[in-house]
Coordinates of C-alpha atoms and ligand atoms in Angstrom, one line a residue:
X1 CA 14.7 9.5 -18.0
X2 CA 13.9 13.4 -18.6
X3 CA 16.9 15.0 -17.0
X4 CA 16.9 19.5 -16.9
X5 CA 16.0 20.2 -13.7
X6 CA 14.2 23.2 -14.6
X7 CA 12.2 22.0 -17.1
X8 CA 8.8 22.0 -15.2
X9 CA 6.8 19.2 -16.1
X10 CA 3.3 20.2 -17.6
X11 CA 0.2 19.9 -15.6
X12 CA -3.5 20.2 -17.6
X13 CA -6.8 20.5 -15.4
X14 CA -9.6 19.0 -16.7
X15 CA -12.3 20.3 -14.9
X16 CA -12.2 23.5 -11.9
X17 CA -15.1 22.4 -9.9
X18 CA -14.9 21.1 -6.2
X19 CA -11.8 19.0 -7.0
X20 CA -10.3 20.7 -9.5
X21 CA -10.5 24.3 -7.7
X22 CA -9.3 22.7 -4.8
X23 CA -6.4 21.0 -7.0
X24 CA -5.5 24.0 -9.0
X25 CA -5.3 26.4 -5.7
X26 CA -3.1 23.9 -3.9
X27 CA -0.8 23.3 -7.0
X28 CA -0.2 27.1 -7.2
X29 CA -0.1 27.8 -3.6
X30 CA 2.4 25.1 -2.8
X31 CA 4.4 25.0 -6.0
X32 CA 7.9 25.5 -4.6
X33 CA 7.1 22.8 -2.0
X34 CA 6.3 20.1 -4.6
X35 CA 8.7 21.2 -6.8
X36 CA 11.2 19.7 -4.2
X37 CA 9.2 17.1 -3.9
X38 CA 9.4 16.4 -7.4
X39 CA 12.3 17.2 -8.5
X40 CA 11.1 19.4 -11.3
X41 CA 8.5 22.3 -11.1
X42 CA 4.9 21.2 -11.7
X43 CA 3.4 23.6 -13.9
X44 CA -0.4 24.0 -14.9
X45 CA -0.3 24.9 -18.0
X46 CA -4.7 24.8 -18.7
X47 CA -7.5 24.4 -17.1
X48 CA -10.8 22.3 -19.3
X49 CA -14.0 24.0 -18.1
X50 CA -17.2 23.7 -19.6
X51 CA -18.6 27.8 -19.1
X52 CA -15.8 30.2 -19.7
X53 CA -18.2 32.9 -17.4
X54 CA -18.7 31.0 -14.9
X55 CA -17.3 32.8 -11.2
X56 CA -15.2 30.7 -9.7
X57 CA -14.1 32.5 -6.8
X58 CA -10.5 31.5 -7.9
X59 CA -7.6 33.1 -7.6
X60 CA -6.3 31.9 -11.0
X61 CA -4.9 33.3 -14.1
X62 CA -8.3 33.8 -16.4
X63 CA -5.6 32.7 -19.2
X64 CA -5.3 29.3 -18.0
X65 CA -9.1 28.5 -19.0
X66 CA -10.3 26.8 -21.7
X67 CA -12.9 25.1 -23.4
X68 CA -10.9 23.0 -25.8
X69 CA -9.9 19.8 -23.1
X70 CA -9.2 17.6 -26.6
X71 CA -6.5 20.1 -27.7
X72 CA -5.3 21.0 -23.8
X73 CA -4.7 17.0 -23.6
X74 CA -2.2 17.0 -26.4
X75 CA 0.4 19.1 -24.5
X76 CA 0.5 18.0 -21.4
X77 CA 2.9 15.8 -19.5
X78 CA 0.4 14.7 -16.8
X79 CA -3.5 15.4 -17.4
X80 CA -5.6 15.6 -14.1
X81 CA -8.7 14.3 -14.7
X82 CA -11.6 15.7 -12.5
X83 CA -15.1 16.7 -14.7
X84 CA -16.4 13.1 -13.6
X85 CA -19.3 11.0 -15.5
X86 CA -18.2 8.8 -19.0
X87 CA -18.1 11.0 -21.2
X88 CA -16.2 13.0 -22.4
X89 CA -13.9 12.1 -19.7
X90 CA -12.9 8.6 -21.1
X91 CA -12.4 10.2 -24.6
X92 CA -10.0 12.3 -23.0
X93 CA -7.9 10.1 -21.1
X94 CA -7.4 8.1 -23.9
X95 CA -6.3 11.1 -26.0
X96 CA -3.9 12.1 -23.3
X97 CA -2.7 8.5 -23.7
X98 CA -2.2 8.6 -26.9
X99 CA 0.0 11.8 -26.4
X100 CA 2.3 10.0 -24.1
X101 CA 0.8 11.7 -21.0
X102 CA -0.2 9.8 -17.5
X103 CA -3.4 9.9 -16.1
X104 CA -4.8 10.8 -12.3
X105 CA -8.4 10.5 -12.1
X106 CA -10.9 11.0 -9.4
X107 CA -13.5 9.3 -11.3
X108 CA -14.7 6.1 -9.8
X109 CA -18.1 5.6 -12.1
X110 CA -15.6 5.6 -15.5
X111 CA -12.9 3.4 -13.6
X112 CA -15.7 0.6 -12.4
X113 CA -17.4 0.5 -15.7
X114 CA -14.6 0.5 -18.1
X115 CA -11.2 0.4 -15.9
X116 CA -9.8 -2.3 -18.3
X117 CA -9.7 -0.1 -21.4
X118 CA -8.4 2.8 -19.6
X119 CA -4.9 0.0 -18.2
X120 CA -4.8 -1.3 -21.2
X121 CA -4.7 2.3 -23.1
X122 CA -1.8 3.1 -20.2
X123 CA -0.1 0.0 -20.9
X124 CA 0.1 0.9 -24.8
X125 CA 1.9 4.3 -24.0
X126 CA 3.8 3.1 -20.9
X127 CA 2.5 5.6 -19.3
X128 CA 0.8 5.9 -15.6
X129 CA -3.2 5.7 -14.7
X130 CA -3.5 6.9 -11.0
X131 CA -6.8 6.9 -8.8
X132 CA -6.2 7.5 -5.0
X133 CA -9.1 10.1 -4.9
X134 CA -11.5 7.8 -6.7
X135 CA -12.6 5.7 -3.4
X136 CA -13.0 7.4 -0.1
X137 CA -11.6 10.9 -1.4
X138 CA -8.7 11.4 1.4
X139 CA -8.2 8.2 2.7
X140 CA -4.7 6.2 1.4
X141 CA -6.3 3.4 0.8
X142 CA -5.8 1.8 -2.9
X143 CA -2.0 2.8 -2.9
X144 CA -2.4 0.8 0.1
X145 CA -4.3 -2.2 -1.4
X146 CA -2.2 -1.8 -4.7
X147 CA 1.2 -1.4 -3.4
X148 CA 1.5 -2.0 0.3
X149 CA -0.7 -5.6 0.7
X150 CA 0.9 -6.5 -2.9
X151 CA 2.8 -9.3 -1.1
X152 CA -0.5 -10.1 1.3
X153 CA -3.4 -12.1 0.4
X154 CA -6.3 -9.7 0.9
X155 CA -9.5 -12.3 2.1
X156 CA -12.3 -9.3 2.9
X157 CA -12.7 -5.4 2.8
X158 CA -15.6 -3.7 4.2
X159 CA -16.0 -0.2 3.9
X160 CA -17.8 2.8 4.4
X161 CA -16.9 4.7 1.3
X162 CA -20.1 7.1 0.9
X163 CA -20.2 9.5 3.2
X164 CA -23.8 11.4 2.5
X165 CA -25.4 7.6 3.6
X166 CA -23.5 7.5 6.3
X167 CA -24.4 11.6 7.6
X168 CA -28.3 9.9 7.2
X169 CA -28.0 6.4 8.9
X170 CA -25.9 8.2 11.8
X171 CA -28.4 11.3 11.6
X172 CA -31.3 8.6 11.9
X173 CA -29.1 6.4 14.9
X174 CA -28.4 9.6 17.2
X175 CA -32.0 11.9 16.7
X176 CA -34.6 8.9 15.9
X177 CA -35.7 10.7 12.8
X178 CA -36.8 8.7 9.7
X179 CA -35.1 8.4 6.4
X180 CA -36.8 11.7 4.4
X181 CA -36.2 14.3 7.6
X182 CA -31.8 12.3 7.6
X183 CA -31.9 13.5 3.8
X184 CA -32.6 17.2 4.1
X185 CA -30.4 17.8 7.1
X186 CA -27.9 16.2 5.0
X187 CA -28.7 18.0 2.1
X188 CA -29.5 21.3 4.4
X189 CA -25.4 20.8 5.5
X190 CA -24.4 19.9 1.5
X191 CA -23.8 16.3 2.3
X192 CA -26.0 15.7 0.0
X193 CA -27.1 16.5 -3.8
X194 CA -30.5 17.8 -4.6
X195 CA -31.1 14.4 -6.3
X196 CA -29.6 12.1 -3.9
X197 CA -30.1 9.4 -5.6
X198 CA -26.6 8.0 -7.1
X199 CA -25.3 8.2 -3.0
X200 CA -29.1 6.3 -1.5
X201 CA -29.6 3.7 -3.9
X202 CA -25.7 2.7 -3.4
X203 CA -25.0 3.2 -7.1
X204 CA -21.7 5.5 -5.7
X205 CA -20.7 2.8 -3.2
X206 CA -20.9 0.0 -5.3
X207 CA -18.6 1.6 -8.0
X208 CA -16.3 2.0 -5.3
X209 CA -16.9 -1.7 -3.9
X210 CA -15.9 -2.5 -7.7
X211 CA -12.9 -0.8 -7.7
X212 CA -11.7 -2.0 -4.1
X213 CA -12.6 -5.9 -5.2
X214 CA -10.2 -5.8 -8.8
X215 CA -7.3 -4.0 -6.4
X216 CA -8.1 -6.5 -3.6
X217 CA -8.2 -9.3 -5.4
X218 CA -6.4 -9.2 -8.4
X219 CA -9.4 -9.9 -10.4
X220 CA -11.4 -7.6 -12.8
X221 CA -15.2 -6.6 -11.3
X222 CA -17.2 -4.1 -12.6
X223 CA -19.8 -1.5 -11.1
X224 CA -22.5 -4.6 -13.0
X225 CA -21.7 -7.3 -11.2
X226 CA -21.9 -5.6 -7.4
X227 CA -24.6 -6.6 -5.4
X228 CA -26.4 -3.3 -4.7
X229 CA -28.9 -2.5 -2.1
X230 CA -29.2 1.3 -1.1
X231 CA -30.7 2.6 2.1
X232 CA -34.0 4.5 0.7
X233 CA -36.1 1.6 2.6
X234 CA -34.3 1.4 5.9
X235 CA -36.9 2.9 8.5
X236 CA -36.7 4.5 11.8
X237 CA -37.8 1.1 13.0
X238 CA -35.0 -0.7 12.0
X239 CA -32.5 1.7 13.4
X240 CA -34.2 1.2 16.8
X241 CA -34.2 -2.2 16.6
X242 CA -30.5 -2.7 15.7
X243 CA -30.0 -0.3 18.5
X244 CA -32.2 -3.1 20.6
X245 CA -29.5 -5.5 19.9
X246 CA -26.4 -3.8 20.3
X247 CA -26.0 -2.6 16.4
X248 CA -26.1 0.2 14.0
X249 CA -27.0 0.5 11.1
X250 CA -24.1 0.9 8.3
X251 CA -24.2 1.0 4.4
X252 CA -21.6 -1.5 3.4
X253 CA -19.2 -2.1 0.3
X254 CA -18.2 -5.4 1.1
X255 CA -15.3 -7.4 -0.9
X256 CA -14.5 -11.0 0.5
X257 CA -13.2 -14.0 -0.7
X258 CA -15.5 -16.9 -0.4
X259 CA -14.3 -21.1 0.6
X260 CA -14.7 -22.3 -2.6
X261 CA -12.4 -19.8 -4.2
X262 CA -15.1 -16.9 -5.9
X263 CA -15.4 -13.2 -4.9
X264 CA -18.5 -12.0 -3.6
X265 CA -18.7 -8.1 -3.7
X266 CA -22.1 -6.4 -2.5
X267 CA -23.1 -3.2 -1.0
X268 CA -26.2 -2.6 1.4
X269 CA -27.3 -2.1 4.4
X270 CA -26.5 -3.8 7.6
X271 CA -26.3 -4.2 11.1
X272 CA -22.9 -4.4 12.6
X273 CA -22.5 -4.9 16.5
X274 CA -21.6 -1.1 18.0
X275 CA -18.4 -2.2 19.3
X276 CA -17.2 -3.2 16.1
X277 CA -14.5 -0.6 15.0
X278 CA -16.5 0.9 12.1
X279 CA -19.5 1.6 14.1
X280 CA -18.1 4.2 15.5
X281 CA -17.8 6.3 12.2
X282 CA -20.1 8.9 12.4
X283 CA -21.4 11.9 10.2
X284 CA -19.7 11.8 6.8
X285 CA -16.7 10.3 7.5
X286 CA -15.5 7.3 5.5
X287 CA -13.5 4.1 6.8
X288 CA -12.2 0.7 5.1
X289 CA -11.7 -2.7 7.4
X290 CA -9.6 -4.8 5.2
X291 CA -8.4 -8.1 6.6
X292 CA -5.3 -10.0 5.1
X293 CA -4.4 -13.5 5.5
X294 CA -0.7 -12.0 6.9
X295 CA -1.6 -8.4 8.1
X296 CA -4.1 -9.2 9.6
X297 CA -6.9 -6.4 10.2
X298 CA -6.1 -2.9 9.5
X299 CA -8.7 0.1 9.1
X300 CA -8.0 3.0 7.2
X301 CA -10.3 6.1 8.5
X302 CA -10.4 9.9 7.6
X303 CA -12.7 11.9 4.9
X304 CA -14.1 10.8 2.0
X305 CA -15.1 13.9 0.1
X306 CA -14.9 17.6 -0.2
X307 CA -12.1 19.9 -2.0
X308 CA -9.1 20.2 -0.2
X309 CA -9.5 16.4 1.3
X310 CA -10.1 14.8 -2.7
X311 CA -7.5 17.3 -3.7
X312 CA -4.5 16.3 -1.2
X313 CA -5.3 12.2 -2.8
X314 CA -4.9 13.6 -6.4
X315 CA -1.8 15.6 -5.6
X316 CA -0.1 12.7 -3.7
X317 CA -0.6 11.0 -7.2
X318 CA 0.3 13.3 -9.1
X319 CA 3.8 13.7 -7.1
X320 CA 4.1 10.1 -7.6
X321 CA 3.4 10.0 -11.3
X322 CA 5.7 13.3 -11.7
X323 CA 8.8 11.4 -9.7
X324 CA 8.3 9.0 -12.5
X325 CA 9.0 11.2 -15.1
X326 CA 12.1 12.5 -13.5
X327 CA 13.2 9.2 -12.1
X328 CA 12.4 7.2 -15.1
X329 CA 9.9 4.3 -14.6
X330 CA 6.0 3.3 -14.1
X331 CA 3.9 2.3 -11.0
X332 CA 2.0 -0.7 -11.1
X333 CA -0.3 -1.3 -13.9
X334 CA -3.7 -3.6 -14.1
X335 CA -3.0 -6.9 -11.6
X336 CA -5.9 -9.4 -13.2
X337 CA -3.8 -12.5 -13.1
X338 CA -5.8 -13.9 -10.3
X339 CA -9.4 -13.8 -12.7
X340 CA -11.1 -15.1 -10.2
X341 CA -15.2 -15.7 -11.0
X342 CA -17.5 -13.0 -9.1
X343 CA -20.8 -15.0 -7.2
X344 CA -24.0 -14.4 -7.2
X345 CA -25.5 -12.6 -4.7
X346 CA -28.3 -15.9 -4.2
X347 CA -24.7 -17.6 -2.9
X348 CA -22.7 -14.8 -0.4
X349 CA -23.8 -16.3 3.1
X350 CA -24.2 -13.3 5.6
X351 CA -26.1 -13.1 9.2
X352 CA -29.9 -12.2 9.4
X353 CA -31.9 -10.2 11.3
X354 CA -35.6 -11.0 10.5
X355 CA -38.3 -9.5 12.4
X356 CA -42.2 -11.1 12.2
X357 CA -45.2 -10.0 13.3
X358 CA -46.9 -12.9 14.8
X359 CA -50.3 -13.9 16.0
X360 CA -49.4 -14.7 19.7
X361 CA -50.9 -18.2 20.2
X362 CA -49.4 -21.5 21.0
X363 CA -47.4 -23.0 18.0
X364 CA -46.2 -20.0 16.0
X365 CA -42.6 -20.4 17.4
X366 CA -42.1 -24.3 16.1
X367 CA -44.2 -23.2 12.9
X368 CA -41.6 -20.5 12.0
X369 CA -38.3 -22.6 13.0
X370 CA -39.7 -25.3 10.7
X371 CA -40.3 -22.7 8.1
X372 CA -36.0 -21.7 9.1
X373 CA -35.3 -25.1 9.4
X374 CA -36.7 -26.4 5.9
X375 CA -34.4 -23.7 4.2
X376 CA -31.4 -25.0 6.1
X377 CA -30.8 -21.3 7.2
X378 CA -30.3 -21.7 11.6
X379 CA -31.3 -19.7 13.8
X380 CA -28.8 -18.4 16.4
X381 CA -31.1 -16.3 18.8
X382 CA -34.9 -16.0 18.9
X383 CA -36.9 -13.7 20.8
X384 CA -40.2 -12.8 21.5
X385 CA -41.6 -9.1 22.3
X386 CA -44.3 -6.9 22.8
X387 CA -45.5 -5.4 19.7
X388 CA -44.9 -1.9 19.2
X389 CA -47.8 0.3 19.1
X390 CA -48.3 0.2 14.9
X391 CA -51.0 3.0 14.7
X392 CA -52.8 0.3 12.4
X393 CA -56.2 -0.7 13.4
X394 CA -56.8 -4.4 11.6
X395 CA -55.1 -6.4 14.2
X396 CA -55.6 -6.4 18.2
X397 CA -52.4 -6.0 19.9
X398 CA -53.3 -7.9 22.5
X399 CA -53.3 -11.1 20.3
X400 CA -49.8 -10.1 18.4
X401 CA -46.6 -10.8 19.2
X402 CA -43.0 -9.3 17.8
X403 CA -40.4 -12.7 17.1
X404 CA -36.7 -11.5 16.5
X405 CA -34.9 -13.6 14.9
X406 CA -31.2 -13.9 14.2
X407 CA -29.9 -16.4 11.9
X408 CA -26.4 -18.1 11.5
X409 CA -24.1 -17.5 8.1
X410 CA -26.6 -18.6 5.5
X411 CA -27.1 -18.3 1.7
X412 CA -28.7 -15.5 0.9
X413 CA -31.1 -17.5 -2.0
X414 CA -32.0 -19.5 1.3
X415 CA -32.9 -16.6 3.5
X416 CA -35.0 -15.2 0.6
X417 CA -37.4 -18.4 0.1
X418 CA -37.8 -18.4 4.3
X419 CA -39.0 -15.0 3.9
X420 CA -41.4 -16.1 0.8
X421 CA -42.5 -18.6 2.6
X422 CA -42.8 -17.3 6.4
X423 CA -45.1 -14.6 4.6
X424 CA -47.6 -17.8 3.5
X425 CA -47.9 -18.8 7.2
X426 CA -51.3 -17.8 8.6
X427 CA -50.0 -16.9 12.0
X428 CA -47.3 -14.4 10.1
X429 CA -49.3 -11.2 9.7
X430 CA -46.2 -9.3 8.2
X431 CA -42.5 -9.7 7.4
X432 CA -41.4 -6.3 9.1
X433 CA -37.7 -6.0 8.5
X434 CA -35.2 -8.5 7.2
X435 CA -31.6 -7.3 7.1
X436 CA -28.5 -8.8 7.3
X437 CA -25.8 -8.6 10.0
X438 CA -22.3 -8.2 9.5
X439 CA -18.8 -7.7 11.2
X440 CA -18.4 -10.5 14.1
Ligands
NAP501 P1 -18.0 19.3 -10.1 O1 -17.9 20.2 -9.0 O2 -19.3 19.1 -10.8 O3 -17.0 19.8 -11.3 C1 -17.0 19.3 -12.5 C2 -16.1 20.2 -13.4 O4 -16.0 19.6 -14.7 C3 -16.6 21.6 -13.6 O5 -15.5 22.5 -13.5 C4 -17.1 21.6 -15.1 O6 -17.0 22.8 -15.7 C5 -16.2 20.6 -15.7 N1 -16.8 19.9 -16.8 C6 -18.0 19.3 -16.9 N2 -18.3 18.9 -18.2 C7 -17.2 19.2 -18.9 C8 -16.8 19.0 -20.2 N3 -17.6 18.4 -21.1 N4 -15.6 19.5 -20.6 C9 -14.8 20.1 -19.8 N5 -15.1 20.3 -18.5 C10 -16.3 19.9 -18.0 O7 -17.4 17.8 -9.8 P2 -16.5 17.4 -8.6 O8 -17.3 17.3 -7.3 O9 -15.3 18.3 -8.5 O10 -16.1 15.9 -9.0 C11 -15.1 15.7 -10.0 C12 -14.7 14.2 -9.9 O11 -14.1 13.9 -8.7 C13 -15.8 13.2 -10.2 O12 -15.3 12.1 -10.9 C14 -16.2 12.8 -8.7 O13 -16.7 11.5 -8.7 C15 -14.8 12.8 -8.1 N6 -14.8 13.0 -6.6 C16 -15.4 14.0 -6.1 C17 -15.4 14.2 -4.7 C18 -16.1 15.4 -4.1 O14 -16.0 15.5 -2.8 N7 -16.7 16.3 -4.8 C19 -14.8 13.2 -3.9 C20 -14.1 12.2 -4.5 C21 -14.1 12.0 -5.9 P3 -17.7 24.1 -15.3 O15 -17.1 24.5 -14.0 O16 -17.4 25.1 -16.4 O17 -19.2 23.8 -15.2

């Protein structure tokens, strides 16, 4: 236990960008508040950059800067981790380990892919490794998960964590527009990058889903072994016809506990019905479901990204991790006992919504419920439209008929060979949208 009350306890910034501006004006600004809160003042004593010149539009002591992190590391108490990526980050971390100073980190892509090194490094030093910020910025949600449900067994999460899908899929649900025009009013409002990719393709939300199923469930998962399915193919058609049957669209990190005692973890997009509670998150906000065998449900709502909301996550931590160096003491390391084995995608069973262009004549129905039925995947509701007008000239309208089909909890390896082998019926002229249904 470190005991002079005035010793301040020393703070290095690594990185000054849109966290760590936001982190290094708020530390300044509200020292003397969390100096009671601590105990013991917090003070920054360097800031890691990468250009010395760059204008930050800061008000910050231009002596604080630096572009030696490795050295900056070695005399801290607590190093605040916020440049992002694998490296150098990781290099540093581990050097501030090695120096006896804890850890908060922001950065979710490092934790999914090597998390374990990192706990372990922690665990050598006896020192702390926090990461509030790293999964749906403001939102308390893994002290939560980590702390709160500890004496809960967690059986599912299901999340929004990335807010720049969301802005396009609820962009595309309230105006009708298609995927490209979502993305540049997203990007035109900075919820998204110029290369959007890491946020469409679900490579952001599935480090998160990563992070959410080792807290969850006591069981190490990496970024590798989540299902990921982004939104880059999910057309203005599908919205509408989700909005047909009551749903939106959502992209989902999903974390649940299967029967036979694995942990499927996947992230893609789905329709959930519009009265479930996180179809009402719109724009860019995040919000986690989690359901617990004692709790019960719970939902944890607010903003996912952006300065000051990132920012109020990693200062919460750091308070936390400060209080330990004046009270003595660690949180809660790695929790792995459970080890439990992560499935396959081809075995999570979800809901299906398939829709097939059909050539309307008598006998398609029964030849496309046998085509359900041979695959053991059932069909709850089937129904049978007018085609939409499809601007495409090799069939008659007149002789084609829309079949929307809904399917009961099935394997998804079943629900893939129906589709395979719907699409070598003569009657099915296309596939037009499969996607799976979650959250009754
Ligand atoms: P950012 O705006 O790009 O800032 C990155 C900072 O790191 C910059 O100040 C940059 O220095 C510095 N940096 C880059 N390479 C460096 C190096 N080799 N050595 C020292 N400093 C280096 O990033 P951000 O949006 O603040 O994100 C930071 C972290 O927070 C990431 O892990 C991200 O995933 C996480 N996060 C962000 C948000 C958000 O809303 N932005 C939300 C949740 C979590 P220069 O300024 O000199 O270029």
């Amino acid at each position: 236990m470190e005991s002079d009350k005035q010793t301040p306890i020393r703070i290095a910034l690594l990185g000054c960008g849109v966290v760590g501006g936001a982190v290094a004006t708020l530390l300044t600004a509200n020292a003397a508040d969390l100096a009671a809160r601590v105990g013991r003042p917090l003070q920054l004593v360097g800031i890691g950059v990468r250009r010395l010149d760059r204008d930050r539009g800061l008000d910050l002591d231009p002596a604080l800067f630096t572009l030696d992190s490795e050295e900056l590391v070695t005399r801290a108490d607590i190093v605040v981790e916020v440049i992002g990526g694998i490296e150098p980050a990781r290099s540093l971390i581990l050097r501030a380990f090695e120096h006896g100073a804890s850890v908060v980190t922001a950065n979710k892509a490092l934790l999914a892919e090597d998390g374990p090194t990192l706990y372990a490094a922690a665990d050598a030093a006896g020192v702390d490794l926090y990461y509030e910020a790293a999964v749906a910025g403001a939102i308390p949600l893994l002290r939560p998960l980590r702390e709160s449900l500890a004496g809960d067994d967690v059986t599912k999460v299901l999340g929004i964590v990335n807010g720049t899908t969301n802005y396009v899929l609820d962009k595309m649900d309230s105006t009708g527009a298609g995927f490209t025009e979502a993305v540049e009013a997203a990007q035109a409002l900075g919820y998204a990058e110029a290369d959007p990719t890491a946020d469409v393709e679900g490579f952001d939300a599935a480090a998160k889903a990563a992070i959410l199923a080792s807290l969850a469930f006591h069981t190490r998962v990496s970024a590798q072994q989540v299902y990921r399915e982004g939104i880059t193919e999910v057309s203005a058609a599908d919205v509408q016809a989700a909005k047909d049957m009551g749903c939106v669209v959502k992209l989902l990190a999903i974390c649940e506990r299967s029967e036979d005692g694995g942990v499927g973890v996947r992230v893609h997009p789905a329709m959930i019905p519009r009265t479930h509670p996180l179809a009402g998150v719109r724009e860019a906000f995040n919000a986690v479901f989690v359901e617990a065998d004692a709790a019960g449900e719970l939902m944890f709502y607010g903003r996912g990204a952006g300065g000051n909301p990132t920012a109020s996550a990693v200062l919460g931590d750091l308070v936390a991790v400060a209080r330990h160096r004046v009270g003595g003491g660690r949180g809660p390391g790695e929790s792995a006992y459970a080890d439990l084995p992560v499935l396959d995608m081809g075995d999570s069973r979800t809901r299906y919504f398939v829709s097939l262009d059909v050539a309307d004549e008598p006998g398609v129905l029964a030849a496309v419920a046998t085509v359900f039925a041979d695959n053991a995947v059932s069909i709850e509701t089937v129904r049978q439209q007018q085609v939409r007008a499809s601007g495409d000239d090799s069939y008659d309208d007149g002789q084609r008929a829309e079949l929307v089909i809904v399917t009961h909890a099935a394997p998804d390896s079943a629900l893939a060979s129906t589709v395979e082998t719907l699409l070598e019926l003569p009657q099915v002229h296309e596939v037009s949208s499969v996607m799976r249904v979650e959250g009754d």
